[in-house]
CSV table of C-alpha atoms in Angstrom, one decimal:
chain,number,residue,atom,x,y,z
D,1,MET,CA,22.1,0.2,3.0
D,2,THR,CA,19.3,-0.7,5.5
D,3,TYR,CA,15.8,0.2,4.6
D,4,THR,CA,14.2,2.8,7.0
D,5,GLY,CA,10.9,3.7,5.2
D,6,ARG,CA,11.7,7.4,5.8
D,7,VAL,CA,11.5,9.4,2.6
D,8,VAL,CA,11.0,13.1,1.8
D,9,VAL,CA,9.6,14.9,-1.2
D,10,GLY,CA,12.4,15.7,-3.6
D,11,GLY,CA,14.7,13.1,-2.0
D,12,PRO,CA,15.7,9.6,-3.2
D,13,SER,CA,13.7,6.5,-2.9
D,14,ASP,CA,14.3,4.0,-0.2
D,15,LEU,CA,15.0,0.4,-1.2
D,16,ARG,CA,14.2,-2.8,0.6
D,17,ARG,CA,15.6,-6.0,-1.0
D,18,LEU,CA,13.9,-9.2,0.1
D,19,ASP,CA,14.4,-12.7,-1.3
D,20,ALA,CA,11.7,-12.5,-4.0
D,21,VAL,CA,10.9,-8.8,-4.3
D,22,GLU,CA,12.5,-5.4,-4.2
D,23,ILE,CA,10.3,-2.7,-2.5
D,24,ARG,CA,11.0,1.0,-3.4
D,25,LYS,CA,9.3,3.8,-1.5
D,26,LEU,CA,9.2,7.4,-2.8
D,27,ALA,CA,7.5,10.6,-1.4
D,28,VAL,CA,5.8,12.9,-4.0
D,29,GLY,CA,3.5,15.9,-4.2
D,30,PRO,CA,2.3,18.6,-1.8
D,31,LEU,CA,0.8,16.1,0.6
D,32,ALA,CA,3.9,14.0,0.7
D,33,ASN,CA,2.2,10.9,-0.6
D,34,ASP,CA,4.1,7.6,-0.5
D,35,VAL,CA,4.4,5.7,-3.7
D,36,TYR,CA,5.6,2.0,-3.6
D,37,LEU,CA,7.1,0.0,-6.4
D,38,LEU,CA,7.3,-3.8,-6.1
D,39,THR,CA,9.7,-5.6,-8.4
D,40,CYS,CA,9.7,-9.4,-8.8
D,41,ARG,CA,13.4,-10.3,-8.6
D,42,ARG,CA,13.0,-13.4,-10.9
D,43,THR,CA,10.8,-12.2,-13.6
D,44,GLY,CA,11.2,-8.4,-13.5
D,45,ALA,CA,7.4,-7.9,-13.3
D,46,GLN,CA,6.4,-4.7,-11.4
D,47,VAL,CA,3.4,-3.4,-9.6
D,48,LEU,CA,3.0,0.2,-8.5
D,49,VAL,CA,0.9,1.1,-5.4
D,50,ASP,CA,-0.6,4.6,-6.0
D,51,ALA,CA,0.5,6.7,-8.9
D,52,ALA,CA,-0.1,9.7,-6.6
D,53,ASP,CA,1.6,12.8,-8.0
D,54,SER,CA,4.6,14.1,-9.9
D,55,PRO,CA,4.4,11.7,-12.9
D,56,ASP,CA,8.0,12.2,-14.0
D,57,ASP,CA,9.3,11.2,-10.6
D,58,VAL,CA,7.0,8.2,-10.5
D,59,LEU,CA,8.1,7.1,-14.0
D,60,ALA,CA,11.7,7.5,-12.8
D,61,LEU,CA,11.0,5.2,-9.9
D,62,VAL,CA,9.6,2.6,-12.3
D,63,ARG,CA,12.9,2.8,-14.3
D,64,GLU,CA,14.8,2.3,-11.0
D,65,GLY,CA,13.2,-1.1,-10.8
D,66,SER,CA,13.3,-1.8,-14.6
D,67,PRO,CA,15.5,0.2,-17.0
D,68,SER,CA,13.0,-0.7,-19.7
D,69,ALA,CA,10.2,1.0,-17.7
D,70,ARG,CA,8.3,-2.3,-17.5
D,71,LEU,CA,5.2,-1.8,-15.3
D,72,ASP,CA,2.5,-4.6,-15.2
D,73,LEU,CA,0.0,-3.1,-12.8
D,74,VAL,CA,-0.9,0.0,-10.9
D,75,VAL,CA,-3.1,-0.4,-7.9
D,76,THR,CA,-4.9,2.7,-6.7
D,77,THR,CA,-5.7,2.2,-3.0
D,78,HIS,CA,-8.7,4.5,-3.0
D,79,ARG,CA,-10.5,7.3,-4.9
D,80,HIS,CA,-9.0,10.4,-3.3
D,81,ALA,CA,-7.3,12.6,-5.9
D,82,ASP,CA,-4.0,12.9,-4.2
D,83,HIS,CA,-3.5,9.1,-4.7
D,84,SER,CA,-4.1,9.2,-8.5
D,85,ARG,CA,-2.9,12.5,-10.0
D,86,ALA,CA,-0.2,10.8,-11.9
D,87,LEU,CA,-2.2,7.8,-12.9
D,88,ALA,CA,-3.1,8.9,-16.4
D,89,ALA,CA,0.4,9.8,-17.3
D,90,VAL,CA,1.9,6.6,-15.7
D,91,ALA,CA,-0.6,4.3,-17.4
D,92,ALA,CA,-0.1,6.0,-20.8
D,93,GLY,CA,3.7,5.9,-20.4
D,94,THR,CA,3.9,2.3,-19.4
D,95,GLY,CA,0.8,0.5,-20.7
D,96,ALA,CA,0.2,-0.8,-17.2
D,97,ALA,CA,-3.2,-2.2,-16.3
D,98,VAL,CA,-5.0,-0.4,-13.4
D,99,ALA,CA,-6.8,-2.0,-10.5
D,100,VAL,CA,-9.1,-0.2,-8.0
D,101,GLY,CA,-11.4,-1.4,-5.2
D,102,ASP,CA,-14.8,-1.9,-6.9
D,103,PRO,CA,-16.8,0.7,-5.0
D,104,ASP,CA,-14.2,3.4,-5.9
D,105,ALA,CA,-13.5,2.3,-9.4
D,106,ASP,CA,-16.0,4.5,-11.2
D,107,ALA,CA,-14.8,7.6,-9.3
D,108,VAL,CA,-11.2,6.9,-10.2
D,109,ALA,CA,-12.0,6.3,-13.8
D,110,ALA,CA,-14.1,9.5,-14.0
D,111,ALA,CA,-11.4,11.7,-12.3
D,112,THR,CA,-8.5,10.4,-14.3
D,113,GLY,CA,-9.9,9.2,-17.6
D,114,VAL,CA,-8.1,5.9,-17.1
D,115,HIS,CA,-9.8,2.5,-17.8
D,116,VAL,CA,-9.9,0.4,-14.7
D,117,ALA,CA,-9.1,-3.1,-15.9
D,118,ARG,CA,-9.7,-4.8,-12.7
D,119,ARG,CA,-12.2,-4.0,-10.0
D,120,VAL,CA,-11.1,-5.8,-6.9
D,121,GLY,CA,-12.8,-6.9,-3.7
D,122,HIS,CA,-11.9,-8.4,-0.4
D,123,GLY,CA,-10.0,-11.6,-0.7
D,124,ASP,CA,-9.1,-11.2,-4.4
D,125,VAL,CA,-5.6,-12.2,-5.4
D,126,LEU,CA,-3.3,-10.2,-7.8
D,127,GLN,CA,-0.5,-12.2,-9.4
D,128,VAL,CA,2.4,-10.2,-10.7
D,129,GLY,CA,5.3,-12.3,-11.8
D,130,ASP,CA,6.1,-14.5,-8.9
D,131,LEU,CA,4.5,-12.1,-6.4
D,132,THR,CA,1.1,-12.9,-4.9
D,133,LEU,CA,-0.8,-9.9,-3.4
D,134,GLU,CA,-3.9,-10.4,-1.4
D,135,VAL,CA,-6.5,-7.6,-1.5
D,136,VAL,CA,-7.8,-6.6,1.9
D,137,ALA,CA,-10.8,-4.3,1.7
D,138,LEU,CA,-10.8,-1.7,4.5
D,139,ARG,CA,-14.0,0.3,4.3
D,140,GLY,CA,-14.5,3.7,5.9
D,141,HIS,CA,-11.9,6.1,4.7
D,142,THR,CA,-13.7,5.6,1.4
D,143,PRO,CA,-16.1,2.8,0.4
D,144,GLY,CA,-13.6,1.1,-1.9
D,145,SER,CA,-10.3,1.5,0.1
D,146,VAL,CA,-8.0,-1.5,-0.2
D,147,ALA,CA,-4.8,-2.7,1.2
D,148,LEU,CA,-2.4,-5.2,-0.3
D,149,ALA,CA,-0.8,-8.0,1.6
D,150,TYR,CA,2.4,-9.7,0.4
D,151,ARG,CA,3.8,-12.7,2.4
D,152,GLU,CA,7.5,-13.6,2.1
D,153,PRO,CA,8.3,-17.1,1.0
D,154,GLY,CA,9.8,-19.7,3.4
D,155,ALA,CA,13.5,-19.6,2.4
D,156,VAL,CA,15.6,-16.7,3.7
D,157,ARG,CA,18.7,-15.5,1.9
D,158,GLU,CA,18.7,-11.7,2.1
D,159,PRO,CA,19.6,-10.0,5.4
D,160,GLU,CA,16.2,-8.2,5.5
D,161,ALA,CA,14.1,-11.2,4.7
D,162,VAL,CA,12.0,-13.0,7.3
D,163,ALA,CA,10.2,-16.2,6.3
D,164,GLY,CA,6.5,-15.8,6.4
D,165,ARG,CA,6.5,-12.1,7.3
D,166,VAL,CA,3.6,-10.1,5.8
D,167,HIS,CA,4.2,-6.7,4.1
D,168,LEU,CA,1.0,-4.6,4.1
D,169,PHE,CA,0.4,-1.6,1.9
D,170,THR,CA,-2.5,0.2,3.6
D,171,GLY,CA,-3.1,3.4,1.6
D,172,ASP,CA,-4.9,5.9,3.9
D,173,SER,CA,-6.6,3.2,6.1
D,174,LEU,CA,-3.9,2.6,8.7
D,175,PHE,CA,-1.0,4.8,9.9
D,176,PRO,CA,1.3,4.9,12.8
D,177,GLY,CA,-1.0,6.1,15.6
D,178,GLY,CA,-4.4,5.3,14.1
D,179,VAL,CA,-6.7,4.6,11.3
D,180,GLY,CA,-7.4,7.0,8.4
D,181,ASN,CA,-9.6,10.0,8.4
D,182,THR,CA,-13.4,9.3,8.5
D,183,ASP,CA,-14.5,13.0,8.9
D,184,ARG,CA,-15.7,12.4,12.4
D,185,ASP,CA,-18.5,10.2,11.1
D,186,PRO,CA,-19.1,7.6,13.9
D,187,ALA,CA,-20.5,5.0,11.4
D,188,ARG,CA,-17.6,5.3,9.1
D,189,PHE,CA,-15.1,5.2,11.9
D,190,ASP,CA,-16.7,2.1,13.4
D,191,ARG,CA,-16.6,0.5,10.0
D,192,LEU,CA,-13.0,1.3,9.3
D,193,LEU,CA,-11.7,0.3,12.8
D,194,THR,CA,-13.7,-2.9,12.7
D,195,ASP,CA,-12.3,-3.8,9.3
D,196,VAL,CA,-8.8,-3.0,10.4
D,197,THR,CA,-9.2,-5.0,13.6
D,198,GLU,CA,-10.8,-8.1,12.0
D,199,ARG,CA,-9.1,-8.1,8.7
D,200,VAL,CA,-5.7,-7.0,9.7
D,201,PHE,CA,-4.8,-7.2,13.4
D,202,ASP,CA,-6.8,-10.4,13.9
D,203,ARG,CA,-5.2,-12.1,10.9
D,204,PHE,CA,-1.6,-11.0,10.8
D,205,ASP,CA,1.1,-11.1,13.5
D,206,ASP,CA,3.1,-8.4,15.1
D,207,ALA,CA,6.0,-8.7,12.7
D,208,THR,CA,3.7,-7.5,9.8
D,209,TRP,CA,5.3,-4.4,8.3
D,210,VAL,CA,2.9,-1.6,7.4
D,211,TYR,CA,3.5,0.8,4.5
D,212,PRO,CA,1.0,3.7,4.7
D,213,GLY,CA,-0.1,6.2,2.1
D,214,HIS,CA,1.8,9.1,3.8
D,215,GLY,CA,4.6,9.3,6.3
D,216,ASP,CA,6.8,6.7,8.0
D,217,ASP,CA,6.2,2.9,8.2
D,218,THR,CA,5.2,1.0,11.2
D,219,THR,CA,4.5,-2.6,12.4
D,220,LEU,CA,1.4,-4.2,13.7
D,221,GLY,CA,3.3,-5.0,16.9
D,222,ALA,CA,3.9,-1.3,17.5
D,223,GLU,CA,0.2,-0.4,16.9
D,224,ARG,CA,-1.7,-3.3,18.4
D,225,PRO,CA,-1.5,-2.1,22.1
D,226,HIS,CA,-3.4,1.1,21.1
D,227,LEU,CA,-6.5,-0.4,19.4
D,228,GLY,CA,-8.6,0.1,22.5
D,229,ALA,CA,-7.5,3.8,22.8
D,230,TRP,CA,-8.3,4.4,19.2
D,231,ARG,CA,-11.8,3.2,19.6
D,232,GLU,CA,-12.3,5.2,22.8
D,233,ARG,CA,-11.2,8.4,21.2
D,234,GLY,CA,-13.4,7.9,18.2
D,235,TRP,CA,-11.0,8.9,15.4
């Protein structure tokens, strides 16, 4: 089946199979948070992006990728509670290490009781099996919000694979139609839109696939024409 990126709470996960990685997307919780599981196809190593809610469902997602429930790393994209309500249960149930953007790490640890093994910053690299994930700090929604960028390798064998294409997991910093909530604070909005412009749109091409923290996916090509309108409207 072709990946669509459209999932609903209580429904099944959606699977995208690329040459080196399988990407699973699941919606959980009252705010319909998106949870992503990346599985290295050669090594079986796995990384979860946001153990958001409904720990039994998140653990079931982990088992979809690995029947042994192997989970190497959980990345929490930012400190808001709806992105980490299942973190303690998932970390305890799998033994996975936890990574958080450094400015948000203390808040996540205090709220969840989970040890943050890796405090990451802009430009850091996370290696999970054969998968290389670049940390892109996007300040403004929270001080420590991070995105993860995965670039497909050169060879293409799977129908959905595209050599060199970037897959960007943006948490609540970039959605279809705009950047994340900055509570109408002009300084925070300017910081976030500037980071998104300089660190995402100026670096990655239109084929880049965006996996947000809630709702449907998008591409940078679909959103790029609207950057000026976003800045003008101020949110």
